[in-house]
Amino acid sequence: MRNIQPHRFSTLIEPPNKTPTSKPFFLPIPHRTIPEPRGQDLDFICVAHRHVINSHWEKLLPLSTSLTPFRLKHLLLALQNDHVSSLKLSTWVLKHNPSSHTLDTHSILLHTLSKHRQFKTTQKFLTQTLSSHPPHTLFDALLFSYRLCNSSSPLVFDSLFKTLAHTNKFRHATHIYTLMKEHGFSPTVQSCNAFLSSLLRLRRADIALAFYREIRRRSCVSPNVYTLNMIIRAYCMLGEVQKGFDMLEKMMDMGLSPNVVSFNTLISGYCNKGLFGLALKVKSLMVENGVQPNVVTFNTLINGFCKERKLHEANRVFNEMKVANVDPSVVTYNTLLNGYGQVGDSEMGVRVYEEMMRNGLKADILTYNALILGLCKDGKTKKAAGFVRELDKENLVPNASTFSALITGQCVRNNSERAFLIYRSMVRSGCSPNGQTFQMLISAFCKNEDFDGAVQVLRDMLGRLMSPDLSTMSELCDGLCRCGKNQLALALCSEMEVA
């Protein structure tokens, strides 16, 4: 039995241009035969085959107890050119005599389905088979039955590779790719794209790039726009946005036309690094190449500017968006609301919210949380409370961010008692405060010289395996020492060390 071995892909950025001196060596495909049916086996197969092709399932039912794996193999081999009947028979067998459907019989069915390009059905049966058999065992079974089936197709191995990629089993997928390569089977660009997508979902951009270099080195797959978009994304995930841009240029050199995803990925990469000038240049470049910016393009730029608290620039992009006749989405408005909320500009936040309502978009909990935060940071807790009441009308449930925003408002107003009551309500609601919420409460109690309250919150915080930062702890200890509670301050420091 094969064990999964780690496979190392090439670390070269691009494969060197070498003239091969010899053809690559592939492992031979084994040739396995099965005995010809005789006597009662032959009679059974002939009768059962006639019932299947005529869809006489009621006549087949009495034969179900006599069905063996050997007989089922020959039935499926006889039905290789009729994938519909093969599938119906397999489904019938799984219902009436599942023990006769072995890994070998599944393999014959999978060859038949793949040969007839029934890829969705193939993937369904592959998933079922993989639930009870390791991938390398299934690969071996498919390999041994490859020459046995007249209807065999290399696409069955590609389907196995793709199925593993779709289910995020990238180690198994890598192993199957290696076995395919050893036997001379090449993956399709679609399965390679599925594998790359799986790796990026798992945040393994490094392996995605290594795999891309591998397939380019082997020249076994011609990448398409979707392939290269994922490579651009992989570079951006690693913070190597310039290499992503270089890949965009290579894409055009290869005769492929970048699409809106290509440009949006680069814009996002530059925004994440705070390189907004380059992000805007990419936006201009996309227009020059006949690709119109979409809502994702504008949302990405707005989000980037809001994260850096460049609200003027974010608003300018927002206005450009409307001039370009691209309708802002809920995400657009929520991003702006969050940006204005973070800087405490509740007036602009309310304006954005009102425009959102005029445009007929439905606010969600993120909308209200951003709006409430902006009002609370501005000290407008009564107006914020009004929006909290609206949550009930909209069938929205306050979450941890809602409570945290309300606590912020009370802390801004130095109302530590009210903040503590909201904190208690938050815990009763099943929401978990984060470290920032605890630190705000501790600081608010300290400012009001309510050190007992501050200590209680600190102990709650430590009980949740969180610790305050140095400045918060210093503020509390300094206050305790001023009140003559030096021993309590020392005790808290000891608790912090233990935590």
Coordinates of N, CA and C in Angstrom, one line a residue, residues 161 164-165 169-178:
F161 N -8.2 13.8 -9.2 CA -7.4 15.0 -8.8 C -8.3 16.2 -8.5
L164 N -10.5 15.8 -5.2 CA -9.8 16.0 -4.0 C -9.5 17.5 -3.8
A165 N -9.2 18.2 -4.9 CA -9.0 19.7 -4.8 C -10.2 20.4 -4.4
K169 N -8.6 18.7 0.1 CA -7.7 17.7 0.5 C -6.4 17.8 -0.3
F170 N -5.7 18.9 0.0 CA -4.6 19.3 -1.0 C -3.4 18.3 -0.8
R171 N -3.2 17.7 0.3 CA -2.1 16.7 0.4 C -2.4 15.5 -0.4
H172 N -3.6 15.0 -0.3 CA -4.0 13.8 -1.1 C -4.0 14.2 -2.6
A173 N -4.5 15.4 -2.9 CA -4.5 15.9 -4.3 C -3.0 15.9 -4.9
T174 N -2.1 16.4 -4.1 CA -0.7 16.5 -4.5 C -0.2 15.1 -4.7
H175 N -0.5 14.2 -3.9 CA 0.0 12.8 -4.1 C -0.6 12.2 -5.4
I176 N -1.9 12.4 -5.6 CA -2.5 11.9 -6.9 C -1.9 12.5 -8.1
Y177 N -1.6 13.9 -8.0 CA -0.9 14.5 -9.1 C 0.4 13.9 -9.4
T178 N 1.2 13.6 -8.3 CA 2.5 12.9 -8.5 C 2.4 11.5 -9.1

